[in-house]
């Protein structure tokens, strides 16, 4: 059974930094895609970043240059390093994962087509 457990969220002031982690268990595919999504109150869920098993990445325009997605395959952990945080980054952040079967990771990320999701970790940025 696949489990994704996020951690690292918290409250920071504008301009601050956080690093989110997502520990994956029961997930072992030779070709995989993992991503971060977020949802603020009253807003739709949006993609933040994604990375495939080869290290190719995709980012939302709103976070480019500020957020970095990475993975440690030995630890089966996904990370999201966030710097220069803004109040508009406030949201629940979710980790998602899937095997790559036909389409590219970028396509699955664009479609938010992931069968496995974590419970989320809250990020709050105050001005």
Backbone as ProteinMPNN parsed JSONL, in Angstrom:
{"seq_chain_A": "XXXXXXXXXXXXXXXXXXXXXXXXXXXXXXXXXXXXXXXXXXXXXXXXXXXXXXXXXXXXXXXXXXXXXXXXXXXXXXXXXXXXXXXXXXXXXXXXXXXXXXXXXXXXXXXXXXXXXXXXXXXXXXX", "coords_chain_A": {"N_chain_A": [[0.846, -1.188, 0.0], [0.592, 2.143, -0.906], [1.956, 4.915, 0.732], [2.088, 8.332, 1.467], [3.686, 10.76, 3.245], [3.671, 13.938, 4.368], [5.755, 16.569, 5.686], [7.183, 19.339, 7.526], [5.911, 21.744, 7.165], [4.72, 24.988, 8.328], [4.614, 28.138, 10.132], [5.723, 31.169, 8.859], [7.389, 34.325, 8.377], [6.912, 36.765, 5.774], [9.234, 36.467, 3.159], [10.691, 34.543, 4.352], [11.882, 31.086, 4.736], [11.187, 27.632, 4.037], [11.394, 24.068, 4.19], [9.814, 21.471, 2.725], [9.021, 18.034, 3.193], [8.398, 14.792, 1.841], [7.722, 11.665, 2.63], [7.836, 8.566, 1.129], [6.303, 5.402, 1.048], [5.972, 1.946, 0.183], [6.006, 2.437, -2.473], [7.343, 1.781, -5.395], [8.565, 2.169, -8.294], [10.154, 1.852, -11.418], [10.104, 3.948, -13.195], [8.972, 6.997, -12.362], [6.804, 9.65, -11.23], [6.654, 12.495, -9.296], [5.037, 14.979, -7.357], [4.306, 18.315, -6.118], [1.495, 19.92, -4.834], [-0.827, 22.561, -4.102], [-3.361, 24.035, -2.039], [-5.26, 26.751, -1.325], [-7.507, 28.275, 1.065], [-10.768, 28.47, -0.191], [-9.914, 28.456, -2.783], [-8.996, 26.835, -5.886], [-7.209, 23.734, -6.164], [-3.781, 23.831, -7.048], [-0.999, 23.141, -9.168], [2.379, 22.956, -8.084], [5.057, 22.044, -8.367], [6.913, 19.47, -10.078], [8.677, 16.348, -10.449], [10.486, 13.929, -12.284], [11.639, 10.482, -12.361], [14.045, 10.631, -13.624], [14.94, 13.083, -13.01], [13.994, 15.325, -14.313], [12.287, 18.417, -14.223], [9.324, 20.365, -13.447], [7.718, 23.496, -13.052], [5.399, 25.739, -11.497], [4.657, 28.959, -12.783], [4.458, 30.924, -10.857], [6.162, 30.203, -8.811], [8.66, 29.815, -9.769], [12.152, 30.152, -9.562], [12.041, 30.584, -6.882], [11.199, 28.295, -5.524], [12.379, 24.955, -5.147], [12.301, 21.722, -6.336], [13.197, 18.469, -5.327], [14.641, 15.156, -4.981], [15.387, 12.307, -2.985], [16.353, 9.34, -3.781], [17.289, 7.091, -2.434], [16.369, 7.446, 0.117], [13.764, 7.562, -0.449], [12.34, 9.962, -0.531], [10.735, 13.012, -1.138], [11.344, 16.443, -1.753], [10.658, 19.926, -1.131], [12.079, 22.841, -1.448], [11.623, 26.015, -0.271], [11.993, 29.391, -0.739], [12.138, 32.963, -0.099], [9.444, 33.379, 0.608], [6.007, 34.267, 0.177], [2.977, 35.931, 1.237], [0.921, 35.003, -0.401], [1.664, 32.425, -0.871], [0.614, 30.936, 1.08], [-1.027, 28.055, 2.041], [-2.416, 24.693, 2.007], [-0.182, 22.158, 1.494], [0.327, 19.511, -0.687], [1.658, 16.3, -1.335], [2.17, 14.243, -4.163], [2.094, 11.219, -6.111], [2.976, 8.955, -8.777], [3.28, 6.171, -11.07], [5.101, 6.38, -14.126], [3.562, 5.793, -17.036], [2.539, 6.122, -19.724], [2.364, 8.83, -20.657], [4.32, 11.907, -20.283], [5.949, 13.048, -17.259], [5.538, 15.759, -16.908], [3.166, 16.117, -18.27], [1.327, 14.587, -16.714], [1.513, 16.059, -14.378], [0.508, 18.532, -15.207], [-2.084, 17.791, -15.687], [-2.766, 17.052, -13.18], [-2.919, 14.375, -12.57], [-2.717, 12.029, -10.589], [-2.585, 9.071, -8.758], [-1.941, 8.685, -6.115], [-1.891, 10.349, -3.037], [-0.787, 12.529, -0.409], [-1.601, 13.547, 2.991], [-1.239, 16.186, 3.461], [0.442, 19.279, 4.391], [0.483, 22.197, 6.3], [1.248, 25.454, 5.226], [1.922, 28.65, 6.241], [2.227, 31.998, 5.564], [3.032, 35.052, 6.802], [2.55, 38.575, 6.498]], "CA_chain_A": [[0.0, 0.0, 0.0], [1.386, 3.362, -1.017], [1.689, 5.981, 1.696], [2.871, 9.551, 1.322], [3.554, 11.53, 4.479], [4.344, 15.231, 4.272], [6.176, 17.238, 6.914], [7.99, 20.522, 7.3], [5.125, 22.962, 7.084], [4.757, 25.837, 9.508], [4.306, 29.555, 9.953], [6.909, 32.009, 8.68], [7.116, 35.669, 7.888], [7.218, 37.014, 4.373], [10.665, 36.457, 2.904], [11.283, 33.399, 5.024], [12.102, 29.844, 4.003], [10.767, 26.352, 4.594], [11.624, 22.904, 3.347], [8.835, 20.413, 2.901], [9.452, 16.681, 2.876], [7.341, 13.816, 1.609], [8.278, 10.32, 2.729], [7.021, 7.603, 0.402], [6.493, 3.986, 1.361], [5.157, 1.09, -0.659], [5.997, 3.008, -3.823], [8.603, 1.42, -6.01], [8.453, 2.043, -9.741], [11.4, 2.231, -12.079], [9.867, 5.27, -13.765], [7.945, 7.598, -11.518], [6.582, 11.086, -11.261], [6.187, 12.981, -8.005], [4.768, 16.404, -7.449], [3.726, 19.089, -5.026], [0.338, 20.731, -5.168], [-1.268, 23.325, -2.942], [-4.728, 24.546, -2.098], [-5.569, 27.785, -0.347], [-8.941, 28.318, 1.362], [-11.604, 29.115, -1.18], [-9.301, 28.411, -4.116], [-8.791, 25.505, -6.439], [-5.872, 23.166, -6.037], [-2.897, 24.167, -8.163], [0.295, 22.48, -9.192], [3.513, 23.774, -7.676], [6.257, 21.529, -9.027], [6.956, 18.017, -10.27], [9.972, 15.814, -10.844], [10.393, 12.518, -12.638], [12.709, 9.652, -11.824], [15.299, 11.024, -14.266], [15.319, 14.396, -12.505], [13.393, 16.432, -15.056], [11.38, 19.148, -13.339], [8.349, 21.334, -13.95], [7.349, 24.437, -11.994], [4.416, 26.771, -11.756], [5.312, 30.243, -13.015], [4.424, 31.729, -9.635], [7.184, 29.783, -7.857], [9.962, 29.692, -10.434], [13.194, 30.982, -8.982], [11.91, 30.619, -5.419], [11.013, 26.927, -5.03], [13.166, 23.921, -5.815], [11.871, 20.36, -6.038], [14.286, 17.501, -5.433], [14.292, 13.855, -4.418], [16.444, 11.416, -2.538], [15.791, 8.038, -4.109], [17.662, 6.102, -1.423], [15.486, 7.662, 1.265], [12.397, 7.601, -0.973], [11.78, 11.199, 0.005], [10.599, 14.15, -2.033], [11.52, 17.693, -1.033], [10.343, 21.194, -1.783], [12.751, 23.945, -0.774], [10.901, 27.245, -0.578], [12.628, 30.611, -0.231], [11.433, 34.199, -0.454], [8.018, 33.076, 0.701], [5.074, 35.391, 0.117], [1.675, 35.59, 1.831], [0.11, 34.246, -1.361], [2.083, 31.021, -0.842], [-0.123, 30.283, 2.161], [-1.896, 26.988, 1.528], [-2.1, 23.325, 2.378], [0.666, 21.588, 0.457], [0.154, 18.071, -0.817], [2.58, 15.514, -2.139], [1.473, 13.271, -5.006], [3.014, 10.313, -6.799], [2.406, 7.998, -9.72], [4.231, 5.604, -12.015], [5.003, 6.906, -15.483], [3.153, 4.676, -17.87], [2.46, 6.466, -21.134], [2.663, 10.245, -20.884], [5.445, 12.443, -19.53], [5.631, 13.554, -15.927], [5.016, 17.117, -17.074], [1.749, 15.991, -18.65], [0.572, 14.143, -15.534], [1.509, 17.199, -13.449], [-0.415, 19.518, -15.779], [-3.431, 17.26, -15.531], [-2.943, 16.645, -11.779], [-3.357, 12.99, -12.705], [-1.926, 11.232, -9.654], [-3.452, 8.209, -7.953], [-1.534, 8.652, -4.71], [-1.793, 11.676, -2.435], [-0.584, 12.614, 1.023], [-2.634, 14.244, 3.748], [-0.981, 17.618, 3.394], [1.101, 20.007, 5.466], [0.064, 23.594, 6.176], [2.248, 26.522, 5.156], [1.304, 29.949, 6.456], [3.2, 33.076, 5.436], [2.443, 36.309, 7.259], [3.209, 39.772, 5.942]], "C_chain_A": [[0.887, 1.245, 0.0], [0.968, 4.364, 0.057], [2.632, 7.135, 1.445], [2.625, 10.403, 2.555], [4.378, 12.807, 4.373], [4.724, 15.75, 5.653], [6.938, 18.491, 6.54], [7.221, 21.824, 7.172], [5.237, 23.78, 8.369], [4.377, 27.255, 9.167], [5.6, 30.347, 9.888], [6.478, 33.393, 8.237], [7.492, 35.766, 6.412], [8.732, 37.138, 4.186], [11.383, 35.281, 3.524], [11.383, 32.167, 4.143], [11.544, 28.654, 4.766], [11.197, 25.261, 3.642], [10.609, 21.835, 3.706], [9.452, 19.08, 2.503], [8.24, 15.794, 2.675], [7.993, 12.437, 1.594], [7.322, 9.331, 2.087], [7.342, 6.183, 0.857], [5.557, 3.166, 0.485], [5.084, 1.558, -2.098], [7.346, 2.732, -4.466], [8.448, 1.151, -7.487], [9.745, 2.527, -10.375], [11.283, 3.611, -12.709], [8.699, 5.901, -13.005], [7.896, 9.103, -11.683], [6.053, 11.488, -9.89], [6.024, 14.489, -8.065], [4.273, 17.011, -6.151], [2.582, 19.936, -5.571], [-0.051, 21.515, -3.922], [-2.694, 23.807, -3.147], [-4.934, 25.528, -0.956], [-7.072, 27.792, -0.096], [-9.714, 29.083, 0.294], [-11.05, 29.104, -2.588], [-9.163, 26.976, -4.586], [-7.356, 25.041, -6.178], [-5.041, 23.527, -7.261], [-1.579, 23.409, -8.045], [1.394, 23.448, -8.808], [4.767, 23.334, -8.424], [6.156, 20.016, -9.147], [8.346, 17.612, -10.711], [9.791, 14.361, -11.226], [11.633, 11.779, -12.151], [14.058, 9.934, -12.478], [15.774, 12.395, -13.815], [14.78, 15.579, -13.275], [12.314, 17.084, -14.202], [10.432, 20.063, -14.101], [7.958, 22.22, -12.775], [6.203, 25.335, -12.455], [5.16, 28.094, -11.917], [5.443, 31.053, -11.724], [5.526, 31.365, -8.641], [8.568, 29.645, -8.477], [10.967, 30.665, -9.839], [13.136, 31.056, -7.466], [11.81, 29.217, -4.815], [11.881, 25.969, -5.835], [12.676, 22.549, -5.369], [13.069, 19.432, -6.216], [13.842, 16.194, -4.789], [15.539, 13.115, -3.993], [15.896, 10.003, -2.729], [16.124, 6.994, -3.053], [16.761, 6.214, -0.201], [14.019, 7.652, 0.865], [11.67, 8.827, -0.434], [11.825, 12.297, -1.051], [10.709, 15.413, -1.192], [10.997, 18.875, -1.852], [10.995, 22.283, -0.939], [12.088, 25.235, -1.227], [11.638, 28.418, 0.067], [11.813, 31.819, -0.678], [9.917, 34.006, -0.431], [7.182, 34.347, 0.778], [3.757, 34.988, 0.773], [0.801, 34.771, 0.887], [0.562, 32.789, -1.507], [1.36, 30.242, 0.253], [-1.131, 29.297, 1.603], [-1.571, 25.688, 2.238], [-1.327, 22.736, 1.203], [0.567, 20.068, 0.487], [1.222, 17.478, -1.719], [1.761, 14.502, -2.945], [2.49, 12.427, -5.765], [2.26, 9.397, -7.753], [3.524, 7.359, -10.523], [4.042, 6.299, -13.357], [4.715, 5.734, -16.394], [3.174, 5.016, -19.35], [2.912, 7.904, -21.409], [3.878, 10.681, -20.052], [4.992, 12.901, -18.143], [5.02, 14.948, -16.021], [3.539, 17.092, -17.445], [0.935, 15.573, -17.446], [0.439, 15.275, -14.516], [0.502, 18.241, -13.922], [-1.867, 19.087, -15.572], [-3.766, 16.93, -14.072], [-3.448, 15.209, -11.705], [-2.432, 12.098, -11.878], [-2.86, 10.367, -8.832], [-3.143, 8.225, -6.461], [-1.288, 10.069, -4.191], [-1.517, 11.555, -0.933], [-1.702, 13.409, 1.676], [-2.416, 15.752, 3.799], [-0.25, 18.166, 4.605], [0.848, 21.497, 5.234], [1.27, 24.527, 6.165], [1.514, 27.846, 5.277], [2.385, 31.017, 6.441], [2.516, 34.387, 5.808], [3.253, 37.488, 6.731], [3.79, 40.634, 7.036]], "O_chain_A": [[1.808, 1.371, 0.807], [-0.219, 4.622, 0.26], [3.83, 6.941, 1.235], [1.481, 10.729, 2.871], [5.606, 12.771, 4.299], [4.094, 15.412, 6.655], [7.299, 18.687, 5.38], [7.822, 22.894, 7.079], [5.782, 23.314, 9.369], [3.888, 27.547, 8.076], [6.466, 30.215, 10.753], [5.352, 33.601, 7.784], [8.27, 34.97, 5.885], [9.414, 37.821, 4.95], [12.561, 35.052, 3.248], [11.021, 32.191, 2.967], [11.445, 28.677, 5.993], [11.348, 25.488, 2.442], [10.553, 21.358, 4.84], [10.289, 19.005, 1.603], [7.185, 16.02, 3.268], [8.72, 12.089, 0.664], [6.148, 9.261, 2.449], [8.505, 5.818, 1.027], [4.486, 3.63, 0.094], [4.212, 1.134, -2.856], [8.353, 3.356, -4.133], [8.222, 0.009, -7.888], [10.35, 3.496, -9.917], [12.259, 4.36, -12.751], [7.581, 5.384, -13.018], [8.819, 9.731, -12.202], [5.108, 10.883, -9.384], [6.782, 15.183, -8.741], [3.877, 16.31, -5.219], [2.692, 20.575, -6.618], [0.355, 21.167, -2.813], [-3.165, 23.963, -4.274], [-4.801, 25.182, 0.218], [-7.839, 27.359, -0.956], [-9.353, 30.201, -0.073], [-11.649, 29.681, -3.495], [-9.206, 26.034, -3.796], [-6.438, 25.841, -6.0], [-5.548, 23.526, -8.383], [-1.121, 23.087, -6.949], [1.347, 24.625, -9.164], [5.453, 24.151, -9.038], [5.411, 19.368, -8.413], [9.099, 18.411, -11.268], [9.036, 13.634, -10.58], [12.555, 12.38, -11.599], [15.098, 9.53, -11.957], [16.866, 12.831, -14.179], [15.074, 16.724, -12.933], [11.528, 16.403, -13.543], [10.696, 20.473, -15.232], [7.876, 21.754, -11.639], [6.063, 25.642, -13.639], [6.177, 28.321, -11.261], [6.42, 31.776, -11.53], [5.801, 32.135, -7.721], [9.542, 29.383, -7.771], [10.673, 31.843, -9.639], [14.074, 31.536, -6.83], [12.29, 28.987, -3.705], [12.089, 26.147, -7.035], [12.64, 22.249, -4.176], [13.859, 19.596, -7.146], [12.801, 16.132, -4.135], [16.611, 13.281, -4.576], [15.08, 9.531, -1.939], [15.318, 6.098, -2.801], [16.429, 5.214, 0.436], [13.134, 7.723, 1.718], [10.542, 8.741, 0.052], [12.82, 12.475, -1.753], [10.23, 15.458, -0.058], [10.909, 18.825, -3.079], [10.52, 22.605, 0.151], [12.002, 25.513, -2.423], [11.873, 28.427, 1.276], [10.921, 31.711, -1.52], [9.211, 34.425, -1.348], [7.59, 35.353, 1.357], [3.456, 33.796, 0.851], [0.022, 33.932, 1.338], [-0.093, 32.006, -2.195], [1.487, 29.02, 0.336], [-1.985, 29.656, 0.792], [-0.587, 25.589, 2.972], [-1.771, 22.811, 0.057], [0.702, 19.434, 1.533], [1.628, 18.07, -2.719], [0.767, 13.971, -2.449], [3.608, 12.87, -6.027], [1.079, 9.105, -7.566], [4.604, 7.936, -10.648], [2.944, 6.753, -13.679], [5.514, 4.804, -16.512], [3.76, 4.283, -20.148], [3.741, 8.149, -22.286], [4.391, 9.922, -19.23], [3.804, 13.112, -17.898], [4.085, 15.27, -15.288], [2.759, 17.931, -16.996], [-0.099, 16.19, -17.186], [-0.6, 15.434, -13.876], [-0.27, 18.77, -13.122], [-2.75, 19.907, -15.318], [-4.901, 16.573, -13.757], [-4.297, 14.877, -10.878], [-1.493, 11.496, -12.399], [-3.828, 10.871, -8.264], [-3.972, 7.831, -5.641], [-0.585, 10.868, -4.809], [-1.955, 10.608, -0.279], [-2.624, 13.88, 1.01], [-3.328, 16.502, 4.146], [-0.31, 17.602, 5.698], [0.981, 21.993, 4.115], [2.183, 24.405, 6.981], [0.596, 28.131, 4.508], [3.343, 30.952, 7.211], [1.529, 34.776, 5.184], [4.468, 37.405, 6.547], [4.378, 41.678, 6.752]]}, "name": "protein", "num_of_chains": 1, "seq": "XXXXXXXXXXXXXXXXXXXXXXXXXXXXXXXXXXXXXXXXXXXXXXXXXXXXXXXXXXXXXXXXXXXXXXXXXXXXXXXXXXXXXXXXXXXXXXXXXXXXXXXXXXXXXXXXXXXXXXXXXXXXXXX"}
